[in-house]
Short mmCIF file of C-alpha atoms in Angstrom, two decimals:
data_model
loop_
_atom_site.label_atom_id
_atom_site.label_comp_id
_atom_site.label_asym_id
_atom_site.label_seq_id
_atom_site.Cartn_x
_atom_site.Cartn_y
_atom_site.Cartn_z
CA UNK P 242 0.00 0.00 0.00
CA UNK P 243 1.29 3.48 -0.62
CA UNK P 244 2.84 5.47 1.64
CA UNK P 245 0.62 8.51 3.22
CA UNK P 246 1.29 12.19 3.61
CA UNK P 247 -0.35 14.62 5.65
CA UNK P 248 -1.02 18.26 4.30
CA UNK P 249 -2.74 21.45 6.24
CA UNK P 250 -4.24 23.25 4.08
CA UNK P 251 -5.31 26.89 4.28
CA UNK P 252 -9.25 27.97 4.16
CA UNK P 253 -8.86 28.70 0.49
CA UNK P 254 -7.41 25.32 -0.58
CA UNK P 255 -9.93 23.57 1.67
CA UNK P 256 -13.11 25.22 -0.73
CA UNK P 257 -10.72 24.08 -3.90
CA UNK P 258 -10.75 20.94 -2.67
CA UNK P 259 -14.51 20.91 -1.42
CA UNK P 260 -15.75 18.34 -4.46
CA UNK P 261 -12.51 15.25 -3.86
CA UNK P 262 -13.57 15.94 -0.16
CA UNK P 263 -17.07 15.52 -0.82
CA UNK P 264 -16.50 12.39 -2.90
CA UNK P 265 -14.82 10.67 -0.07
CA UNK P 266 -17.68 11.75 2.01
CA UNK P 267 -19.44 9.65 -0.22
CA UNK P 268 -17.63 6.72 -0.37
CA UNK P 269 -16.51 6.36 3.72
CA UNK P 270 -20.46 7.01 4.28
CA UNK P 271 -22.43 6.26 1.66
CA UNK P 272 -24.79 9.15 1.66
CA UNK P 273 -25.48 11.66 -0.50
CA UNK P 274 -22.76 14.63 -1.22
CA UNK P 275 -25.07 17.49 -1.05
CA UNK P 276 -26.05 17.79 2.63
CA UNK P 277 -22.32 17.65 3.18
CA UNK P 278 -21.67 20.67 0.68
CA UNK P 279 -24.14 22.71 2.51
CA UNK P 280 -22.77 21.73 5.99
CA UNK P 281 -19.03 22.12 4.79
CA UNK P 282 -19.73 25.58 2.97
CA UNK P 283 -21.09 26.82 6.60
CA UNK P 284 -17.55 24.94 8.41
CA UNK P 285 -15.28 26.59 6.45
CA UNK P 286 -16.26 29.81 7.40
CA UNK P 287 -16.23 29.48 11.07
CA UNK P 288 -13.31 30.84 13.32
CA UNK P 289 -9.99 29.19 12.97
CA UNK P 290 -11.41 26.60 10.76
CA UNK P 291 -8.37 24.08 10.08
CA UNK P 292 -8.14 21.01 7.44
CA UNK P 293 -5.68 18.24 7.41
CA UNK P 294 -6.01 15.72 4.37
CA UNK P 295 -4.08 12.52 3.62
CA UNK P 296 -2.63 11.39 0.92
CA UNK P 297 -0.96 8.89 -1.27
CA UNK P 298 -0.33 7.81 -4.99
CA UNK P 299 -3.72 6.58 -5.00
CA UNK P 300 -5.54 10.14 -4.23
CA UNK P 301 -7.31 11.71 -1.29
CA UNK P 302 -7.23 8.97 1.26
CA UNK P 303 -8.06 10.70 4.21
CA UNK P 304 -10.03 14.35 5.73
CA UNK P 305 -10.12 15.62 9.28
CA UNK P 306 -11.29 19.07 9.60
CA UNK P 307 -12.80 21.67 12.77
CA UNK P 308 -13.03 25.14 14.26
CA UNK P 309 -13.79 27.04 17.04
CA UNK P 310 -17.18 27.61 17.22
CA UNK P 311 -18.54 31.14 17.86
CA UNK P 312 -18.29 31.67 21.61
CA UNK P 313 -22.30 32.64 22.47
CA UNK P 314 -23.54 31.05 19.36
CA UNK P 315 -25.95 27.95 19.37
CA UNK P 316 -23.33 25.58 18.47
CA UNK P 317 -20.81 26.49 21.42
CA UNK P 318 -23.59 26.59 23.50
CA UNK P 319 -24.81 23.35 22.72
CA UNK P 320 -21.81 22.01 22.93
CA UNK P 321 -20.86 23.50 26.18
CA UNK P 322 -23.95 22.96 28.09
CA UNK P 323 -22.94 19.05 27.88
CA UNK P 324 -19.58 19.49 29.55
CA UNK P 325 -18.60 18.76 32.98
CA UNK P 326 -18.36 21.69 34.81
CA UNK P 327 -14.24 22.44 34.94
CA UNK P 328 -14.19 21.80 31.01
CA UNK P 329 -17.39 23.76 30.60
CA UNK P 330 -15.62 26.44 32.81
CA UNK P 331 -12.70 26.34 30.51
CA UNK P 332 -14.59 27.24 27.53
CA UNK P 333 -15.80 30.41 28.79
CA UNK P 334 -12.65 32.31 27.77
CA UNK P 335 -12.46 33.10 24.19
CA UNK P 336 -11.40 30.55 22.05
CA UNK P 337 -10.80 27.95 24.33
CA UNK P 338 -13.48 25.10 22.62
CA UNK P 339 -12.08 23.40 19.25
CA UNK P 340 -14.57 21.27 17.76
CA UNK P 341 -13.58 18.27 15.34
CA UNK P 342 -16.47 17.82 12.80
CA UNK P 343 -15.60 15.66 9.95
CA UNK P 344 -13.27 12.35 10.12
CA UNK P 345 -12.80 10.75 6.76
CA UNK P 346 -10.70 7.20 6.25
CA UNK P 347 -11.40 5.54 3.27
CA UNK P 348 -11.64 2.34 4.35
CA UNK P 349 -8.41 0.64 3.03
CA UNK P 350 -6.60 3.16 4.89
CA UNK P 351 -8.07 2.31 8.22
CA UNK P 352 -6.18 0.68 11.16
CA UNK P 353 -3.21 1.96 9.72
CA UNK P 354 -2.80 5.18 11.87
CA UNK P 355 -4.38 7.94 9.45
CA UNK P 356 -6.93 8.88 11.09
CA UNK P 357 -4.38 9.64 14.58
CA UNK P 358 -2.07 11.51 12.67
CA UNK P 359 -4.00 13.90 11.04
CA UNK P 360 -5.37 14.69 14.00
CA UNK P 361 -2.10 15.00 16.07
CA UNK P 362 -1.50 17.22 13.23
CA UNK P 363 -4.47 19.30 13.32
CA UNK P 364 -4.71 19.75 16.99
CA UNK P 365 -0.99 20.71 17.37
CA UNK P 366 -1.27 24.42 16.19
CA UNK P 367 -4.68 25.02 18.71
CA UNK P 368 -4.12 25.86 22.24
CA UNK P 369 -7.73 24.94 23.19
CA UNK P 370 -8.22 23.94 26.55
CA UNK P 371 -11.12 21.67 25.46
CA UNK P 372 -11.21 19.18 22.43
CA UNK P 373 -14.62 17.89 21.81
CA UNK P 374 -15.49 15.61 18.51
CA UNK P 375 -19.21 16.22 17.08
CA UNK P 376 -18.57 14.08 14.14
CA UNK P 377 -22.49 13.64 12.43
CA UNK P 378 -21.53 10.30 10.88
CA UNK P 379 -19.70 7.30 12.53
CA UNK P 380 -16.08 7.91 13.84
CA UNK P 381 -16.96 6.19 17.58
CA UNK P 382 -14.57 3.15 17.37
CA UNK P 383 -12.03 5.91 16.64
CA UNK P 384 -12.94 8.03 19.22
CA UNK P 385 -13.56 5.31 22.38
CA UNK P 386 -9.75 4.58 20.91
CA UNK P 387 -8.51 7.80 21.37
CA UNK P 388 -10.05 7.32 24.95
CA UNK P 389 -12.89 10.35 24.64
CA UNK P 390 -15.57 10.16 26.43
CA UNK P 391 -19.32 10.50 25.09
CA UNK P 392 -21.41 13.65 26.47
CA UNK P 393 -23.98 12.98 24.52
CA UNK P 394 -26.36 14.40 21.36
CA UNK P 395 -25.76 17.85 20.45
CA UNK P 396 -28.56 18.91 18.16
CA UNK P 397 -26.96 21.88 16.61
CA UNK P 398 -24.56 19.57 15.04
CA UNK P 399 -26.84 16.56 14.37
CA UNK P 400 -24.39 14.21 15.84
CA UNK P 401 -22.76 13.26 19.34
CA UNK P 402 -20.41 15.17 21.61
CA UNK P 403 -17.08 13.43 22.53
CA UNK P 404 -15.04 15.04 25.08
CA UNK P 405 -11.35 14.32 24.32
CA UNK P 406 -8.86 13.73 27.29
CA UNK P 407 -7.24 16.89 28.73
CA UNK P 408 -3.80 16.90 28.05
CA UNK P 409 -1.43 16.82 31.04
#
């Protein structure tokens, strides 16, 4: 199997890239590309929105994107009213919530470590005192192995909270 590299790429490249991205949406879930369009057009203009993609000879093999949602807004709210109550206190000061909302592995890929370095990648240039993961489709088995913990549904994002553990 070919070898994988990781890439960050900048707000601008992430829209380029918006139909390869949606594809793979497609394939590692098997839904339609449109809702994700809509939902990744809104993403990318959020605060400090940051993409990491993999890969290889064979193409895009892998897509892990977030932001920081807008401290007051529904979404941070949402978020934040499922925290326990240090980590919900932590995300009071601006900028201190990064949300993951899209994991994409195409499945050959999987098992292979993808998925853990993009987002050791991703998460290495945000000081965020709280990680949560509100990925809307699948991504538990990854999470559970990254040892988060489930808060729960967050209906803002359509999809369930995942607390990540604090660092330290």
């Amino acid at each position: 199997m070919a070898e994988v590299f990781l890439r960050r790429l900048t707000r601008w490249q992430a829209e380029q890239q918006r139909h390869g991205v949606a594809n793979m949406y497609v394939e590692c879930h098997g839904r339609d590309a449109a809702g994700f369009l809509d939902r990744f057009e809104r993403h990318v203009q959020e605060p400090d929105f940051d993409m990491v993609t993999a890969d290889s000879s064979d193409g895009l093999v892998g897509c892990l994107y977030g932001f920081r949602p807008e401290r007051g807004g529904e979404l941070h709210e949402s978020v934040r009213g499922l925290l326990p109550a240090d980590a919900a206190v932590a995300t009071s000061a601006a900028g201190r919530l990064f949300l993951l909302v899209e994991l994409m592995v195409r499945e050959e890929y999987r098992g292979r470590g993808v998925a853990t370095r993009m987002r050791d990648l991703l998460l290495a240039r945000h000081g965020a005192d709280v990680v949560v993961a509100g990925f809307a489709e699948g991504g538990q088995d990854v999470l559970r192995a990254w040892g988060c913990t489930k808060l729960g549904e967050v209906a803002a994002a359509s999809g369930e909270a995942w607390l990540f553990p604090r660092a330290g």
